[in-house]
Coordinates of C-alpha atoms in Angstrom, one line a residue:
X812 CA 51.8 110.6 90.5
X813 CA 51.7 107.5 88.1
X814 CA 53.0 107.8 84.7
X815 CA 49.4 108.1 82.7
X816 CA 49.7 108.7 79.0
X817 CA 46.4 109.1 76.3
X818 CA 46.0 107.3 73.4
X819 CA 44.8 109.4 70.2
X820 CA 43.5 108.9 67.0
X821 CA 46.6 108.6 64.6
X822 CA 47.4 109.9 61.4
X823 CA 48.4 108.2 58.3
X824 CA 48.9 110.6 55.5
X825 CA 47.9 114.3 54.5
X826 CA 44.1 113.2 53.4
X827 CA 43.2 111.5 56.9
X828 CA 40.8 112.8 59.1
X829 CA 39.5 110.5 60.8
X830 CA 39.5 106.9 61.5
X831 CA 37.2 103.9 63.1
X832 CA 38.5 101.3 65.9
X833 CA 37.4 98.0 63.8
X834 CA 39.1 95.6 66.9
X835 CA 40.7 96.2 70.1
X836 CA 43.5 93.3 70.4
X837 CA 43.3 94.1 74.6
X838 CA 40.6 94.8 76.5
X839 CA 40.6 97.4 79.5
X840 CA 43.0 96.0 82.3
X841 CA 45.1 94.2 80.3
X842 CA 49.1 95.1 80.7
X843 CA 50.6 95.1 77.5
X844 CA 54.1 95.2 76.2
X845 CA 55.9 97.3 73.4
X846 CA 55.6 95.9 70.4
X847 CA 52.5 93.7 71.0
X848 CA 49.4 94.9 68.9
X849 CA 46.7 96.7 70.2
X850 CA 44.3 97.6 68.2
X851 CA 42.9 97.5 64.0
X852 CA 42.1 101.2 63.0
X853 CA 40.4 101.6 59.5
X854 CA 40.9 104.9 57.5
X855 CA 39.0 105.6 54.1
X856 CA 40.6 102.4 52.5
X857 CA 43.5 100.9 54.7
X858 CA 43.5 99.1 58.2
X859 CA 46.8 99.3 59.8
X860 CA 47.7 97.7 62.9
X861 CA 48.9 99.5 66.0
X862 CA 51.5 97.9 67.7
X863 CA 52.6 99.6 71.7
X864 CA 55.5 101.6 72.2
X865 CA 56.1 100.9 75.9
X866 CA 54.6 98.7 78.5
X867 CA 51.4 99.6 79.9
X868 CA 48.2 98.5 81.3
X869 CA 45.0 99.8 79.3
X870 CA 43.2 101.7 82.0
X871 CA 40.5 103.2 80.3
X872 CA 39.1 102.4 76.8
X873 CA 36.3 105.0 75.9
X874 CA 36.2 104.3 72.2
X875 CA 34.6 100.3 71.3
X876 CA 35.2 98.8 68.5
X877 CA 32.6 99.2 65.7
X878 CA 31.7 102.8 66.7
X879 CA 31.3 106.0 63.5
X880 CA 34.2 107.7 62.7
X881 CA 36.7 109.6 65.2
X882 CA 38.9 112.6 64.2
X883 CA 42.2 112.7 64.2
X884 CA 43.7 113.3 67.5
X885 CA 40.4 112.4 69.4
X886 CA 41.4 110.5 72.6
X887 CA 40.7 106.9 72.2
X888 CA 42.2 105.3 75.8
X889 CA 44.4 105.9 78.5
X890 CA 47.2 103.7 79.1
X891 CA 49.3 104.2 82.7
X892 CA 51.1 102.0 85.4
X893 CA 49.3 99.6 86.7
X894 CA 49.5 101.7 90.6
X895 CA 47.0 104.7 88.5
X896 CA 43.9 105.0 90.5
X897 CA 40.9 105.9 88.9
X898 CA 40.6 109.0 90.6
X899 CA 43.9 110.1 88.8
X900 CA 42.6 108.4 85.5
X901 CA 39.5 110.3 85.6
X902 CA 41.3 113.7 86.9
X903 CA 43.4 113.3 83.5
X904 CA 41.0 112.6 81.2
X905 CA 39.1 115.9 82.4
X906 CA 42.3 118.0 82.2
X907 CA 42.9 116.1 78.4
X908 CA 39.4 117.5 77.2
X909 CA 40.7 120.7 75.9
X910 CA 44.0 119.4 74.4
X911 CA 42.1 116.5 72.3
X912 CA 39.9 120.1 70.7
X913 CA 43.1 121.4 70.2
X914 CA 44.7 118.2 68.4
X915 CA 41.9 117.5 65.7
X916 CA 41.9 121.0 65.3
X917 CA 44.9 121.1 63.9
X918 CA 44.4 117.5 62.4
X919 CA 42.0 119.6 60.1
X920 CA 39.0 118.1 62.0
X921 CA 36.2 121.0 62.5
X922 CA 35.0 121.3 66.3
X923 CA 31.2 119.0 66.2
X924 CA 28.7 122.6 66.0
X925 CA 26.9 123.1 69.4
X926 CA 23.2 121.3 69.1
X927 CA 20.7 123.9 67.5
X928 CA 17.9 124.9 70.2
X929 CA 14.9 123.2 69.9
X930 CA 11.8 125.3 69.3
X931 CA 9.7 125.1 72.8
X932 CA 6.4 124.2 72.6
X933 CA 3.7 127.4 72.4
X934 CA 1.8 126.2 76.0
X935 CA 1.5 128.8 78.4
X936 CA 3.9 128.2 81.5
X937 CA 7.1 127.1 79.5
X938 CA 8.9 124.5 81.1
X939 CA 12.7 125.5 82.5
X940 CA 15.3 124.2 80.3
X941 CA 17.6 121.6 81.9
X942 CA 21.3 122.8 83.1
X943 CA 24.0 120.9 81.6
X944 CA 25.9 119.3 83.8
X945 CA 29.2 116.8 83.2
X946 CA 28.7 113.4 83.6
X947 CA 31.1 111.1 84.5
X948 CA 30.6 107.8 85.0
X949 CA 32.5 104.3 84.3
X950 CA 29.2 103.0 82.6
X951 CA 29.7 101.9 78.6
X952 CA 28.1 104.6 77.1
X953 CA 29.0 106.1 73.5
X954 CA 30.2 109.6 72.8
X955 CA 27.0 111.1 71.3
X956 CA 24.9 109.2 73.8
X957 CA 26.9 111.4 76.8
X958 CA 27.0 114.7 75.0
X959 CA 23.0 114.6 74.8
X960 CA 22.7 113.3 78.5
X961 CA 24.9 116.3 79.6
X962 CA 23.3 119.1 77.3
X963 CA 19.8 118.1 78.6
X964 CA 21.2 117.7 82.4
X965 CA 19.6 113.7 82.9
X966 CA 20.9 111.5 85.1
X967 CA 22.2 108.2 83.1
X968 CA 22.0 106.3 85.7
X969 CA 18.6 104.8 85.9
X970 CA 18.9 104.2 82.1
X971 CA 19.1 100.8 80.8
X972 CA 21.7 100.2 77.9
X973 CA 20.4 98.4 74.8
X974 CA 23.6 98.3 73.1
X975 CA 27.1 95.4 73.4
X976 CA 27.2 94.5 76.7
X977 CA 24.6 97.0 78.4
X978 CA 26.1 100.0 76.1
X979 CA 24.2 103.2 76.5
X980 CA 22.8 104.0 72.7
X981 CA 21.9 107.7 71.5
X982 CA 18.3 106.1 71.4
X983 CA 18.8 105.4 74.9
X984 CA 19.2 108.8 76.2
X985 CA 16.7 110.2 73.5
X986 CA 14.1 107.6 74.7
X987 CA 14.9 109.0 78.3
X988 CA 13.8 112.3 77.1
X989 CA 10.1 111.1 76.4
X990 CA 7.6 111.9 76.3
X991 CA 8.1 115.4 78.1
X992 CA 10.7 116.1 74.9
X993 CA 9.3 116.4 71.2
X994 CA 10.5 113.6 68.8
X995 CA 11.2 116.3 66.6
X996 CA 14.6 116.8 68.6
X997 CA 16.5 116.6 65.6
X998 CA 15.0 120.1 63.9
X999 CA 12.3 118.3 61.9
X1000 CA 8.3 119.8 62.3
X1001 CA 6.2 119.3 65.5
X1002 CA 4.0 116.0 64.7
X1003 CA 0.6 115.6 66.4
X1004 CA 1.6 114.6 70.3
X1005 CA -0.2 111.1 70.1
X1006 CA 2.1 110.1 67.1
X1007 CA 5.7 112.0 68.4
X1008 CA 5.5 109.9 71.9
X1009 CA 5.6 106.3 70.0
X1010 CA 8.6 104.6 69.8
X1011 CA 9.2 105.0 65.9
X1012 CA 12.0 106.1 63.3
X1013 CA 11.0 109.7 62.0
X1014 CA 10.2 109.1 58.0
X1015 CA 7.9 105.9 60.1
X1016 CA 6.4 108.7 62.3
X1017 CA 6.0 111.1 59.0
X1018 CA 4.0 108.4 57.1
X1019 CA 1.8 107.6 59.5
X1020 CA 0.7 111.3 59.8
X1021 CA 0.9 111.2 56.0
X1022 CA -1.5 108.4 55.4
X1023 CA -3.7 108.7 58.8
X1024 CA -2.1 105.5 60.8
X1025 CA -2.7 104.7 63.8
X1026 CA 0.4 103.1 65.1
X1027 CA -0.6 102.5 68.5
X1028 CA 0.0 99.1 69.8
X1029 CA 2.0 98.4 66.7
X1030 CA 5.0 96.4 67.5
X1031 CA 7.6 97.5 65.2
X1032 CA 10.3 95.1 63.7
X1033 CA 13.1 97.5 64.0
X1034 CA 15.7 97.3 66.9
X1035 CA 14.2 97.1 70.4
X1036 CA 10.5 97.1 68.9
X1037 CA 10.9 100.5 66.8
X1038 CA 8.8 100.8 64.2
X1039 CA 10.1 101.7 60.7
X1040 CA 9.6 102.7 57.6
X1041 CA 8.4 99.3 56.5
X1042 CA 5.8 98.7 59.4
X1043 CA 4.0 101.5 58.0
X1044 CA 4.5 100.9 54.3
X1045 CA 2.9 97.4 55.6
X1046 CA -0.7 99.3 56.4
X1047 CA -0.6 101.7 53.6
X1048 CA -3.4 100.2 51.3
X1049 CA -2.6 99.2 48.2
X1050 CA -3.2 101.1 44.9
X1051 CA -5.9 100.0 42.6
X1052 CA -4.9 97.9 39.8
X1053 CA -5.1 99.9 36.4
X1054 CA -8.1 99.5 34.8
X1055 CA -7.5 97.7 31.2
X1056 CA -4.0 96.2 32.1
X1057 CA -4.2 92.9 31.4
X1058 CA -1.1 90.6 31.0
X1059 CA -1.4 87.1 29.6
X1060 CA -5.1 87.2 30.1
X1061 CA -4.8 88.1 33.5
X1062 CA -5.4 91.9 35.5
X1063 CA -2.1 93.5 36.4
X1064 CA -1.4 94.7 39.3
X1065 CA 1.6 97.2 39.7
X1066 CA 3.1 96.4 42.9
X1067 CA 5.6 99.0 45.5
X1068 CA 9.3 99.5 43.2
X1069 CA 10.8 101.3 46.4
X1070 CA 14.6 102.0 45.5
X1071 CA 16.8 100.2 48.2
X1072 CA 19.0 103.5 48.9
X1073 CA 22.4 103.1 50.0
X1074 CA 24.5 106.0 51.0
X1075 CA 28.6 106.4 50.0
X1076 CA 30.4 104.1 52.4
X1077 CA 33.8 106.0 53.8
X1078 CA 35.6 104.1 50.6
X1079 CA 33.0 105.1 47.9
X1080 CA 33.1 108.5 48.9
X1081 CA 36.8 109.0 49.0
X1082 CA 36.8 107.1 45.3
X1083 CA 34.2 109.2 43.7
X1084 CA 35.7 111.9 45.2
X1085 CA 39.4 110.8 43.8
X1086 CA 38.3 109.9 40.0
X1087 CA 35.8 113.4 39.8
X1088 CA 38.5 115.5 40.4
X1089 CA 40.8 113.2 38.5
X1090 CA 38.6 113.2 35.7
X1091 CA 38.0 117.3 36.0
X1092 CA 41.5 118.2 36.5
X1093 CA 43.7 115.6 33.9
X1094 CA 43.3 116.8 30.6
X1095 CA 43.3 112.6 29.4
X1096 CA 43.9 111.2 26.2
X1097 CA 44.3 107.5 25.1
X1098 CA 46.6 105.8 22.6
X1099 CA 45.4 101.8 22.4
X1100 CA 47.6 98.8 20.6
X1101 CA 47.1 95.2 21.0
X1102 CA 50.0 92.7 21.5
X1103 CA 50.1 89.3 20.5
X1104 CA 50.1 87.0 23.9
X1105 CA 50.9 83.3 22.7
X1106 CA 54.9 82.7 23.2
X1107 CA 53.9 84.7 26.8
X1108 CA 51.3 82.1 27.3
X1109 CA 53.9 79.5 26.0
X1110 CA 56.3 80.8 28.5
X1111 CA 54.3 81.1 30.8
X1112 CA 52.9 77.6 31.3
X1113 CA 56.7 76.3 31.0
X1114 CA 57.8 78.7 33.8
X1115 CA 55.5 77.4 36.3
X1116 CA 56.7 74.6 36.5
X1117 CA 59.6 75.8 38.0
X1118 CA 58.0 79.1 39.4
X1119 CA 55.0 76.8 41.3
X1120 CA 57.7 75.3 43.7
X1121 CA 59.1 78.5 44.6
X1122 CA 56.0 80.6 45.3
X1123 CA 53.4 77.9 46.2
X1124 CA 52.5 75.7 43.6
X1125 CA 49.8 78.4 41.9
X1126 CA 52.8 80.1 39.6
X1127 CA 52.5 83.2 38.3
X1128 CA 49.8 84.6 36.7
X1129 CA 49.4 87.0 33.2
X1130 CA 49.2 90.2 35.1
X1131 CA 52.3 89.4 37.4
X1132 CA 54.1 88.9 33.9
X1133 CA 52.4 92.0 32.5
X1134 CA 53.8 93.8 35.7
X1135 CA 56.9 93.0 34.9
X1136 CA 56.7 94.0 31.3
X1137 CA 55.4 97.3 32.3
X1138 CA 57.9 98.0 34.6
X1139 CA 61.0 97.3 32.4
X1140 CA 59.5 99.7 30.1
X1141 CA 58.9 102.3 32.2
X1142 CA 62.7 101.8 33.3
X1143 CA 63.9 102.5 29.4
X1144 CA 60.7 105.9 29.4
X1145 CA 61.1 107.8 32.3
X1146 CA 59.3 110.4 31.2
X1147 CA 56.1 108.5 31.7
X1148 CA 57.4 106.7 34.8
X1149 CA 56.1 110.3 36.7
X1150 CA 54.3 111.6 38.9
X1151 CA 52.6 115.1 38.5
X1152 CA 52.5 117.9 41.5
X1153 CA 51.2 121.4 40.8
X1154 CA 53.4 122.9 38.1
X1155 CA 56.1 120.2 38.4
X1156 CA 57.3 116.8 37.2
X1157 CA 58.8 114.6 39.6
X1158 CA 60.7 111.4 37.4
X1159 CA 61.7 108.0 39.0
X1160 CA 64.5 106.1 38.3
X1161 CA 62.4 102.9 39.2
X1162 CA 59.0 101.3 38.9
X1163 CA 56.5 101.2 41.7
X1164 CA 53.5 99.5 40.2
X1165 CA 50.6 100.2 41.6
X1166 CA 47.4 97.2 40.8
X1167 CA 44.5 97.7 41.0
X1168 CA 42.4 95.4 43.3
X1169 CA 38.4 95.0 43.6
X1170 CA 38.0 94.5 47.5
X1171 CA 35.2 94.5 50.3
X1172 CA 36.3 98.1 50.7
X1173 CA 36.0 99.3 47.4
X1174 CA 38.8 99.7 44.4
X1175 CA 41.8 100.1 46.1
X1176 CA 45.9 100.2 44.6
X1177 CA 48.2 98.4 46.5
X1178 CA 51.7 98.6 45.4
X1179 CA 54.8 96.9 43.7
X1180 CA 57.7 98.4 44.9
X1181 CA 60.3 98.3 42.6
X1182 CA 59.1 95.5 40.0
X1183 CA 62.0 96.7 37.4
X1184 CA 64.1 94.8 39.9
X1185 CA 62.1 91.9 40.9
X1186 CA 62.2 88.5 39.5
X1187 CA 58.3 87.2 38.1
X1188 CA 58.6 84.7 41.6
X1189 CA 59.3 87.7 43.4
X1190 CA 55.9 89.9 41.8
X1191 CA 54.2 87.0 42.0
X1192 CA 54.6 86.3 45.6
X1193 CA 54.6 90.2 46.3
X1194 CA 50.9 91.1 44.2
X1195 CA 49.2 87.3 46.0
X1196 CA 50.4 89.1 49.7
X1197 CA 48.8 92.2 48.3
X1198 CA 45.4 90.8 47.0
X1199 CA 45.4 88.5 50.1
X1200 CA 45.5 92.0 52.6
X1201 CA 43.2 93.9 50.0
X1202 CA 40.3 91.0 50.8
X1203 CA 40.9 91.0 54.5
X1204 CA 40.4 94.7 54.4
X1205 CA 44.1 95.2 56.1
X1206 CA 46.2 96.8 53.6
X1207 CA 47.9 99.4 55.1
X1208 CA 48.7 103.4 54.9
X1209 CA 52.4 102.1 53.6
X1210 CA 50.9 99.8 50.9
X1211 CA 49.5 102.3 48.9
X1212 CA 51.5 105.6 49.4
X1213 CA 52.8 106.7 45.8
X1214 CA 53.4 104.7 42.9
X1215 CA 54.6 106.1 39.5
X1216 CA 51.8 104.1 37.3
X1217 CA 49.0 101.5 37.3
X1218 CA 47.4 98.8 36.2
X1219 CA 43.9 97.7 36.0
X1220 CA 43.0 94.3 34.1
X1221 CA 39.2 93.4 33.6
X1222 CA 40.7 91.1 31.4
X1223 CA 39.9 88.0 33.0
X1224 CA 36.1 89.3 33.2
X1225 CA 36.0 88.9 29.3
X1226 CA 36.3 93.0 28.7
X1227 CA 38.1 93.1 25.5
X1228 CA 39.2 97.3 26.2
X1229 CA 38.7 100.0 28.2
X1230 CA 39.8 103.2 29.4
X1231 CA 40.8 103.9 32.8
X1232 CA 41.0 107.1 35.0
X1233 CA 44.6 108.2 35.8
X1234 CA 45.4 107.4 39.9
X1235 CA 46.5 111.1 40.5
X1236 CA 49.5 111.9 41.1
X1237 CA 50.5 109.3 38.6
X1238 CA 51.4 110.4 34.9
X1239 CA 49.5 107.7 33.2
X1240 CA 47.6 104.2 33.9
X1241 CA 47.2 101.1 31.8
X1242 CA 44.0 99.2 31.4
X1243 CA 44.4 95.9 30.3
X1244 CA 41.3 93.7 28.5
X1245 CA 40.8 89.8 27.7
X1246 CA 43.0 87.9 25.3
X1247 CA 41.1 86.6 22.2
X1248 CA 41.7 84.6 19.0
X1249 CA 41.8 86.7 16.0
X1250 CA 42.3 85.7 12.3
X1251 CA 45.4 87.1 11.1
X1252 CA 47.4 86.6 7.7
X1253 CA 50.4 84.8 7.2
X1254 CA 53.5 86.4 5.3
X1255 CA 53.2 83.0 3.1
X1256 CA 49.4 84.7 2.2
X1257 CA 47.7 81.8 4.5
X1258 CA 45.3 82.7 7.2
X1259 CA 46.1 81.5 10.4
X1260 CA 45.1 82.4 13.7
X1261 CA 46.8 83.9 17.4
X1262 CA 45.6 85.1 20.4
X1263 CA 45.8 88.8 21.2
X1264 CA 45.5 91.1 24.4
X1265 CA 43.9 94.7 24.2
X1266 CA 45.5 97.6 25.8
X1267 CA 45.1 100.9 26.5
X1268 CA 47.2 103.3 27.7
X1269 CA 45.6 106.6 29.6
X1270 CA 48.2 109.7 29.5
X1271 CA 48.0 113.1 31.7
X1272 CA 49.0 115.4 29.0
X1273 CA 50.1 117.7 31.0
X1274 CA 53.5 116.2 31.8
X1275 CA 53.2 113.1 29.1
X1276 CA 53.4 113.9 25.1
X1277 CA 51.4 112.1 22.7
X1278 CA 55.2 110.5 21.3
X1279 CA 56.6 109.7 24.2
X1280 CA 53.0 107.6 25.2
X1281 CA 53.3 105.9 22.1
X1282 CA 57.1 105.0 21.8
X1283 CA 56.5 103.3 25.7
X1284 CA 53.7 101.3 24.4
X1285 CA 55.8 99.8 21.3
X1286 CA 58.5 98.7 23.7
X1287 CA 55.7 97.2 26.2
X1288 CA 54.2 95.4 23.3
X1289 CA 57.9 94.1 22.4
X1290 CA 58.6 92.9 25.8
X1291 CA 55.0 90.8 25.8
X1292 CA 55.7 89.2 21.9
X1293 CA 59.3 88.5 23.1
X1294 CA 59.0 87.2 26.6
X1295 CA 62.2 86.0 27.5
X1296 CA 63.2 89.4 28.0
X1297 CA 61.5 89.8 30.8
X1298 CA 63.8 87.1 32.6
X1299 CA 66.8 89.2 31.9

């Protein structure tokens, strides 16, 4: 028999569950070789690369690109020699079923609960439900779209796919099921029959009832002709205007102020989820200096001179020097170079700065490994790679594992200060606001005038005191007013 192996969702660290195929790099045929990259896979915030262990050939792919969320362990492909029939392909995928359960099970991935039975209609002769039946077929069909067709025993076949290349949709099979099945399948109350056989999203199909619509012959503007929400808000009439509103002479009429709602995205929901119990759980408290910024901007502008030929002719920016400073002073505090688990303080003898980045996918921290021992160049080149992978969405699980402290500069968005939620485990975080001119007095009594940068330092009190918070930010706020130091 030929050497058939599956492919499975992966897991990247203890809080993944599950994760989306964003590309496939080969398409189903293709022979690959170790080492060559097969696919993008995007978890709560990263997308990592999968690159091949062994040469193969891709025999079956039954998870596109672009599809919702997978658990972990759920079987993705099948890779074998390229002697597999499909007969053995399809024997194996069959036997695999109960070991993929068995995998996300223990991934901490609940089985999907069996469909609740729908309510059958109160005519006399009830009609026999359908046996379900396995289907299996080498038609594109997705996973939810198959699990419907075989609980309600239909033949796929004579189905047309509306989806990529012919795909077989969900709405597919559920159209199928018309109009002999209710389109109340999904648990909500029977409609009147003449409104539940039209081709139309439920809240659509609920308004019309609502507001006494009828949407036959109505050709929607939602996908494939369905009608939605807004087809029907379109034949609502209008409300009266308010009698005596007038506004520059003229009647007002108070138009529709619909919200736009937009559910949590996979990133938004891991954040909020992150900074609540941060915020619950880290008894916080803030000590705040500032630190006078012009020899640093003196310095700065000399050193890139130098710096722009070695790292690309951009130099290196405030917060790559601000890095630095932070990390040499974590170095001389380790007590708030920490990272808090449970009842215990785990201490580092160097600085993994993490930074935090505004991307497409939401906040995320990317990290600077060891920026006590890098030279500015060096976390200049390092955090550009970062930000660079954080915009294309493709940081990955090994870019933001740990870190002993962060930084987040709004800074350059003219915030003057600020105070930022500790990036558990982490002891503490800095935030990090604009640099402004401030009048200050001379020790010859004259008034003169220097630029200034606000920062703020948040502590977890449970492992950082308020002294040793305070003596780390008066050797930060050295290291910025005497910047040569940080070339040491």
């Amino acid at each position: 028999m030929a050497d058939i192996r599956p492919f499975c969702m992966p897991k990247w660290g203890i809080e993944m569950t599950e994760g989306t195929i964003a590309e496939w790099m080969v398409k189903e045929g293709d022979a690959f070789t170790r080492g060559q990259t097969l696919c993008l896979i995007e978890t709560a915030k990263i997308t990592n690369e999968v690159e091949a262990e062994y040469d193969a050939v891709l025999k079956r792919l039954l998870v596109p690109a672009g599809e919702d969320a997978h658990p972990v362990g759920a079987l993705l492909a099948v890779f074998a020699e390229a002697a597999a029939t499909d007969a053995e392909i399809d024997a194996f995928i069959a036997a695999f079923k109960p070991a993929e359960t068995s995998v996300a099970a223990k991934a901490g991935s609940a089985p999907a609960p069996a469909a609740a039975p729908v309510a059958a209609a109160p005519a006399a002769p009830a009609t026999p439900a359908r046996a379900p039946k396995k289907i299996v077929t080498n038609r594109p069909i997705s996973p939810e779209a198959l699990k419907l067709a075989e609980a309600e025993g239909i033949d796929i076949e004579p189905i047309s796919g509306s989806g990529r290349g012919g795909r077989i949709t969900y709405q597919d099979v559920f159209q199928a099921l018309q109009p002999d099945r209710a389109a109340s399948y999904k648990g909500a109350a029977p409609l009147p029959a003449e409104i539940a056989a039209i081709f139309a999203s439920p809240l659509a199909r609920r308004l019309a009832a609502l507001h006494d619509i009828d949407l036959t012959g109505l050709t929607g503007t939602g996908p494939r002709g369905r009608i939605s929400k807004k087809d029907v808000l379109a034949l609502v009439p209008a409300p009266a205007a308010q009698a005596g509103t007038v506004v520059f002479g003229a009647p007002f009429v108070p138009v529709a102020n619909d919200p736009v709602v937009q559910p949590f995205d996979k990133v938004r929901k891991v954040v909020a989820r992150r900074l609540t119990e941060a915020k619950q759980t880290i008894p916080h408290f803030y000590l705040r200096v500032s630190a006078r910024v012009d020899e640093l901007i003196a310095l700065r502008k000399t050193a890139n001179i130098v710096l722009g030929g070695v790292i690309g002719g951009k130099g290196a920016s405030i917060n790559d020097y601000l890095v630095k400073a932070v990390a040499l002073a974590l170095v001389r505090h380790p007590d708030v170079n920490v990272q808090v688990h449970g009842d215990a303080v785990h201490s580092f003898p160097h600085a993994d700065v993490a930074i935090a980045v505004a991307s497409p996918k939401g906040l995320v921290t990317p990290i600077v490994r060891q920026a006590d021992r890098l030279h500015i160049a060096q976390i200049a080149s390092t955090t550009r790679a970062l930000i660079d992978k954080a915009q294309a969405g493709k940081l990955s699980y090994d870019d933001m594992d740990g870190g002993t402290f962060s930084v987040s500069n709004l800074g350059m968005f003219g915030i003057e200060q600020f105070d930022a939620i500790i990036n558990p485990p982490q002891g503490a975080i800095l935030a990090v606001g604009g640099v402004n001119k401030v009048a200050v007095e001379r020790d010859n009594g004259d008034i003169g005038f220097e630029s200034r940068i606000g920062l703020t330092l948040s502590v977890d009190h449970r492992a950082i005191d308020g002294a040793a918070g305070a003596t780390f930010l008066q050797t930060l706020k050295g290291l910025i007013e005497a910047p040569e130091g940080l070339f040491q």
